[in-house]
Amino acid sequence: MKTPFKKVLIANRGEIAVRIIRACRQLGLGTVAVYSEADRQALHVRLADEAFCVGPPPARQSYLRGEALVEIARRSAAEAVHPGYGFLAENAAFAQMVREAGLVFVGPAPDSIALMGDKVRARRAARAAGVPVVPGTDGEVSDVAEAAAVAGAIGYPILLKAAAGGGGKGMRVVRAPEDLASAFQLASSEAHGAFGHGGLYVERRLEGVRHIEFQVIGDRYGNVVHLGERECSIQRRLQKLVEEAPSTALDDALRERMGQAAVAAARAAQYENAGTVEFLLDADRTFYFLEMNTRLQVEHPVTELVTGLDLVAMQLRVAAGEPLGLRQDDVRLRGWAIECRISAEDPANSFLPSIGTVGPLREPSGPGVRVDSALYHGLAVSLYYDPLLAKVIVWAADRPTAIRRMRQALGEFRIGGVHTTIPFHLRLLDLPEFRMGAVDTAFLEERFAPADGEPRDAGVVALLAALLTDERRQRRQAALAATVDGPASSGWRARGWRETLRRW
Amino acid sequence: MKTPFKKVLIANRGEIAVRIIRACRQLGLGTVAVYSEADRQALHVRLADEAFCVGPPPARQSYLRGEALVEIARRSAAEAVHPGYGFLAENAAFAQMVREAGLVFVGPAPDSIALMGDKVRARRAARAAGVPVVPGTDGEVSDVAEAAAVAGAIGYPILLKAAAGGGGKGMRVVRAPEDLASAFQLASSEAHGAFGHGGLYVERRLEGVRHIEFQVIGDRYGNVVHLGERECSIQRRLQKLVEEAPSTALDDALRERMGQAAVAAARAAQYENAGTVEFLLDADRTFYFLEMNTRLQVEHPVTELVTGLDLVAMQLRVAAGEPLGLRQDDVRLRGWAIECRISAEDPANSFLPSIGTVGPLREPSGPGVRVDSALYHGLAVSLYYDPLLAKVIVWAADRPTAIRRMRQALGEFRIGGVHTTIPFHLRLLDLPEFRMGAVDTAFLEERFAPADGEPRDAGVVALLAALLTDERRQRRQAALAATVDGPASSGWRARGWRETLRRW
Amino acid sequence: MVKYAVHVAGREVEVAFDPRRPGCAWIDGVAVAADCQQVGSQPVFSLLVDGRAYELVVQDVPGEGLRIGVGGALYDVAVEDERARELARLAGRRGEAGGETPVKAPMPGLVVSVAVSPGDEVAAHQRLLILEAMKMENELRAPRAGRVRAVHVGPGEKVEQGRLLVVLD
Amino acid sequence: MVKYAVHVAGREVEVAFDPRRPGCAWIDGVAVAADCQQVGSQPVFSLLVDGRAYELVVQDVPGEGLRIGVGGALYDVAVEDERARELARLAGRRGEAGGETPVKAPMPGLVVSVAVSPGDEVAAHQRLLILEAMKMENELRAPRAGRVRAVHVGPGEKVEQGRLLVVLD
């Protein structure tokens, strides 16, 4: 790769930092990782060429410190900055700061980020480009009273959304007027915490709709193509849990219409680099522009698997000024891809965060299985950051095979020490609605019953627990007896058991 | 999958047993693993639905005991047997025994195995089907004297090959008459040990040729297709180390001609299920039938990655009597795939076997990277079986990207405790000849220089070794001092070092 | 015969071994042939139970018991031996107190704000406090109507999972 | 100053630390800033040396030193401290004996057959014995011409790597 840069600073952590390191290295680019004090041992630190500490554990004191990141880039002679997703990825001021320091920002221009980051301006721009938008306010609402007035006009349920937001943060669904005040306060406070701006706007909450998003990518020569859709309707509290490409809801004709709308929205923002245009799609196959995410998306791998493209490599190339080298007709979707997000949350306990230290680990592999992960034996899962640990992504020639492959892969995954969302995914994959692809954004919260009945493997878990407990008791007794009358034998147990458990 | 069987016994071990388990599970088939006493903890035992011991560690007392395997199938109600590769995979008597027990053998008919397993008959059959063969004897040679006579007639160098052989065992290259006697004895003895039959035949050893093989698959309705070629010229002592698909030496026209010859050879054996037709290809683009392997090949994944097919699943389907459902025109090759075999051998020490216990382990992953592996933290690498530990297989849109991706993947691989062939592969990937695809079967042995100069990371390895040694010495001294005058401080070292090393 | 009562996934499983029959165990009274092997020196175990293969990873959670992972799921497991269990039975049903309802932290996190004070009457589902965890603000509401007897935490406080936050009468 | 001589990959690297400058080290006399962290309680270490990141896995090989893996490669490492090294230097060059040539097992394996007896004269490259390892028969040949002084193994014997097989005069 001939580029104006040879070394890239990765202003992120976790699996996406690892993902970006891999892409850089495959392009022959040097990599500089940054880490907070909580992440000194992290995988991205170990896999990068260089690594520098950016501050204490809280993100505000480390990964969100734009100036410190630029300073590290300068110190390490990095010439480009890849922001990943989250943190500063959609912060126009940071993009501007990077540019002003003479570095390449691997993402769109600050103006494009600012336009699409202001959800209110983004709606206007999309509408001006002929893309239909969801009914709602045309600007921020100033307080609860104004929100209540708007909600009354467009009708409940409504969605309160952070004007500066993205990624499901600072959003609340409100179904009845009496819940509005509390939800407004929470969403505004969360938005302020996450984006430094508490402003909200109000949208009609469409029901029975799918969340369908289109990956787009553009270069600085005005070429913009879309890389097909992703189905992201499996959500909980507006957070995506499972994504797939393509969607069972689209045919070629609808794909082409929505894809053209996505490209039009991107063009309206004079968009360069990779981005995602999100739509809601109703049962009548009418679609509405929701927002545009001006960054790499968590779920980008499903698009990679069905297109055969490497999106991060493409990001780096277009950031380096290369032309896209890909026309819309060159994009061919092949087979089916599904991603499951594996988070440190306990699905049996309302998805509450599970902290702890990751024990023995085996990630799945084999045909059609990809794992993008930041896991390692010894990882201390903390509350400082997002609970996403890894993504399992499978590809197969067709959707039923992909679902079976995912089932197999998740069943192979071993993560000691922390609860994860794997049991949830295993259950979801078996549901007839999911198997038929008959899902919408409310499916998970309204029609997904938590597991009932006892788990299949309770007996064998109990057996091992009893064996280990007994072994320990025997050893304590033996140690005691040894002081009195020499080493004790553990008596009744088979040689195999005794020998194999003794190291425990 | 509607099948006459619901449960499959996997008569193998290691990565291929794991691979077959994955395919079975994705088809909804139950899996029965077998293990020798040395393999009780092996990954394939842990991943299968059921597992049974088949005997003591030596293969002859375990994995080669056909009757014991059939008995385990009966006991566990398995209805099919997948032999993998090696062991009994090309043993016609075993295939027959499985059939006679009323079980489905996942592989070709015993007659096809017997025909192609007898390298002499196979040559005749190929020639009869119009496929050119390498000049050599038309039957086994009875002794050294006859071999010498044949060699004299066709000219040195020659190749001594086990008539019952395969997989590079019982083969020797002989370059001069004076080496013939010793080589004959070794090859015959090795052949006897490996296949129970010491018979040899003599072939001209072609020089400057590539080893190109074609994957074929057929069903019981007479459909046979080929799935393109694999380039397997990177060999050492007739063992493949790196394989790729497609080959830089083929264009569409040659691919079609060779593919047709492969299909013709398979038809000559009334071939059902997956098999591989091996050719030598010389610089003039003339090709010669070498042999047919009547089983799944170690390197099958590169074909899977460029075709998007799951070969093991296809094997199971055609064994169940399903039609292939795939015409030659449906087979489309996309992108480039490379496989590196990771063995417990020390490339810095003449590839001698490295035994030991595998320590901390991290296998590579990410976009385009697949690992088929039997590795785990705690695996005791023994001398009982083949030293193959894992296969790293990458896919990319083009060959240069695939090479870079493989480099990145291998660089990420961490295997504590045993020497592996990874450093060899890393070195090979950087060679201009390999990058240009200008290789033949003699490349590795004749034109590949072992690494010279000091390794890049010697300094940092030395630093860690010194730090750890010093830490231990400090601890010993502290323990000693503590008995005299209370706990000692470790003095000069930084808090970070002391704290983080203390658990060591 | 050695017996253990194992609490796993909300139920109790009785496991027994017979000293005279090595390799045999009873799970809820059903006899099984079991072979248990530790993998290397890792806390990973391969169990063959009547030929069925299982792989389990184990972690000690100090004071809480064992955390055992199998087939993608993770179970928190507590083991009682028979004698301890008998004592518990004699002492009456375990851990059930009278009219008061403790509200515990369902996850570790930071208390952002507390909406109630001791003595307050609260309705069911009324907000008690807000707990921030993993960058999300989570509203904790009253599980039933009642009176706040005690508030054990204040804003800005970091709490562990299971920490007693509020007690309702 | 603490100094170590580290033997790695056929060369010797001198590593030094200064007790008064924590986090500093000298590798062959070149000063580096080094930060070393063990990952969890695994024998895996993250080293940052002048900002360059390395991940190393370590294993003890009893009696042999350390085996350290980095970047896909594995090194067998022996560490001498300064004093031991000084002693070795005074005692002359290490481990080089006179006119006899030991032939050791280059790998563990089974001796299939032995082609020579004590007293035999052998030519260079003449076969001494056949060792089977990992299902391949490997011919061991004489590294030079000479006379067989001793044969230490017989057919059917299992030998470890490094085991003395034959001594040539």
Coordinates of C-alpha atoms in Angstrom, one line a residue, chain C residues 63-168:
Chain C
G63 CA -17.0 -17.4 49.8
E64 CA -19.5 -18.1 47.1
G65 CA -18.7 -21.6 45.9
L66 CA -17.7 -22.7 42.4
R67 CA -18.4 -21.2 39.0
I68 CA -18.7 -23.9 36.4
G69 CA -18.9 -23.4 32.7
V70 CA -20.2 -25.9 30.3
G71 CA -21.5 -25.7 26.7
G72 CA -21.4 -21.9 26.5
A73 CA -23.3 -21.5 29.9
L74 CA -21.9 -20.7 33.3
Y75 CA -23.4 -21.8 36.6
D76 CA -22.8 -20.6 40.1
V77 CA -22.7 -23.7 42.2
A78 CA -22.8 -24.2 46.0
V79 CA -22.1 -27.6 47.6
E80 CA -23.4 -28.7 51.0
D81 CA -22.4 -32.0 52.5
E82 CA -25.1 -34.2 54.0
R83 CA -24.5 -33.3 57.6
A84 CA -24.6 -29.5 57.0
R85 CA -27.8 -30.0 55.1
E86 CA -29.4 -32.0 57.9
L87 CA -28.5 -29.3 60.4
A88 CA -30.0 -26.6 58.1
R89 CA -33.2 -28.6 57.7
L90 CA -33.6 -28.9 61.5
A91 CA -33.0 -25.2 61.9
G92 CA -36.0 -24.5 59.6
R93 CA -36.1 -23.3 56.0
R94 CA -33.0 -21.4 55.1
G95 CA -32.7 -17.7 54.7
E96 CA -36.3 -16.6 54.7
A97 CA -36.9 -13.6 57.0
G98 CA -40.1 -11.9 58.0
G99 CA -41.9 -8.8 56.8
E100 CA -39.0 -6.8 55.5
T101 CA -37.7 -6.7 52.0
P102 CA -34.1 -6.0 51.3
V103 CA -33.2 -4.3 48.0
K104 CA -29.7 -5.4 46.9
A105 CA -27.5 -4.2 44.1
P106 CA -28.3 -6.4 41.2
M107 CA -24.9 -5.5 39.7
P108 CA -21.8 -3.7 40.8
G109 CA -21.9 0.0 40.0
L110 CA -21.9 3.6 41.0
V111 CA -24.9 5.1 42.9
V112 CA -25.8 8.1 40.9
S113 CA -28.6 9.3 43.1
V114 CA -30.9 8.1 45.8
A115 CA -34.6 9.1 45.5
V116 CA -35.9 8.0 48.9
S117 CA -35.1 8.5 52.6
P118 CA -35.8 6.4 55.7
G119 CA -39.5 6.8 56.6
D120 CA -40.7 7.5 53.1
E121 CA -43.8 5.6 51.9
V122 CA -43.2 4.2 48.4
A123 CA -45.5 2.7 45.9
A124 CA -44.7 -0.4 44.0
H125 CA -42.4 0.4 41.0
Q126 CA -41.5 3.8 42.4
R127 CA -37.9 4.7 41.8
L128 CA -35.6 4.1 44.7
L129 CA -32.2 5.0 43.2
I130 CA -30.1 5.1 40.0
L131 CA -27.1 2.9 39.6
E132 CA -24.7 3.4 36.8
A133 CA -23.0 0.4 35.5
M134 CA -21.1 -0.1 32.3
K135 CA -22.0 3.4 31.1
M136 CA -25.8 2.8 31.4
E137 CA -27.9 4.4 34.1
N138 CA -30.2 1.8 35.6
E139 CA -33.3 2.7 37.6
L140 CA -33.9 0.5 40.6
R141 CA -37.6 0.5 41.6
A142 CA -39.4 -0.7 44.6
P143 CA -40.4 -4.3 44.3
R144 CA -43.6 -3.7 46.3
A145 CA -45.3 -0.8 48.2
G146 CA -44.0 -0.2 51.7
R147 CA -42.1 2.1 53.9
V148 CA -38.4 2.7 53.6
R149 CA -36.8 1.4 56.8
A150 CA -33.2 2.1 56.0
V151 CA -31.0 3.5 53.1
H152 CA -27.5 2.1 53.2
V153 CA -25.8 4.0 50.4
G154 CA -25.4 7.5 49.2
P155 CA -24.7 9.2 45.8
G156 CA -21.2 8.7 44.4
E157 CA -20.8 5.4 46.3
K158 CA -19.4 2.4 44.4
V159 CA -21.2 -0.8 45.4
E160 CA -20.5 -4.4 44.8
Q161 CA -23.1 -6.8 43.5
G162 CA -25.3 -8.0 46.3
R163 CA -24.7 -5.0 48.5
L164 CA -27.7 -4.1 50.6
L165 CA -29.0 -0.7 49.3
V166 CA -32.4 -0.1 50.8
V167 CA -34.7 -2.0 53.2
L168 CA -38.4 -1.8 52.9

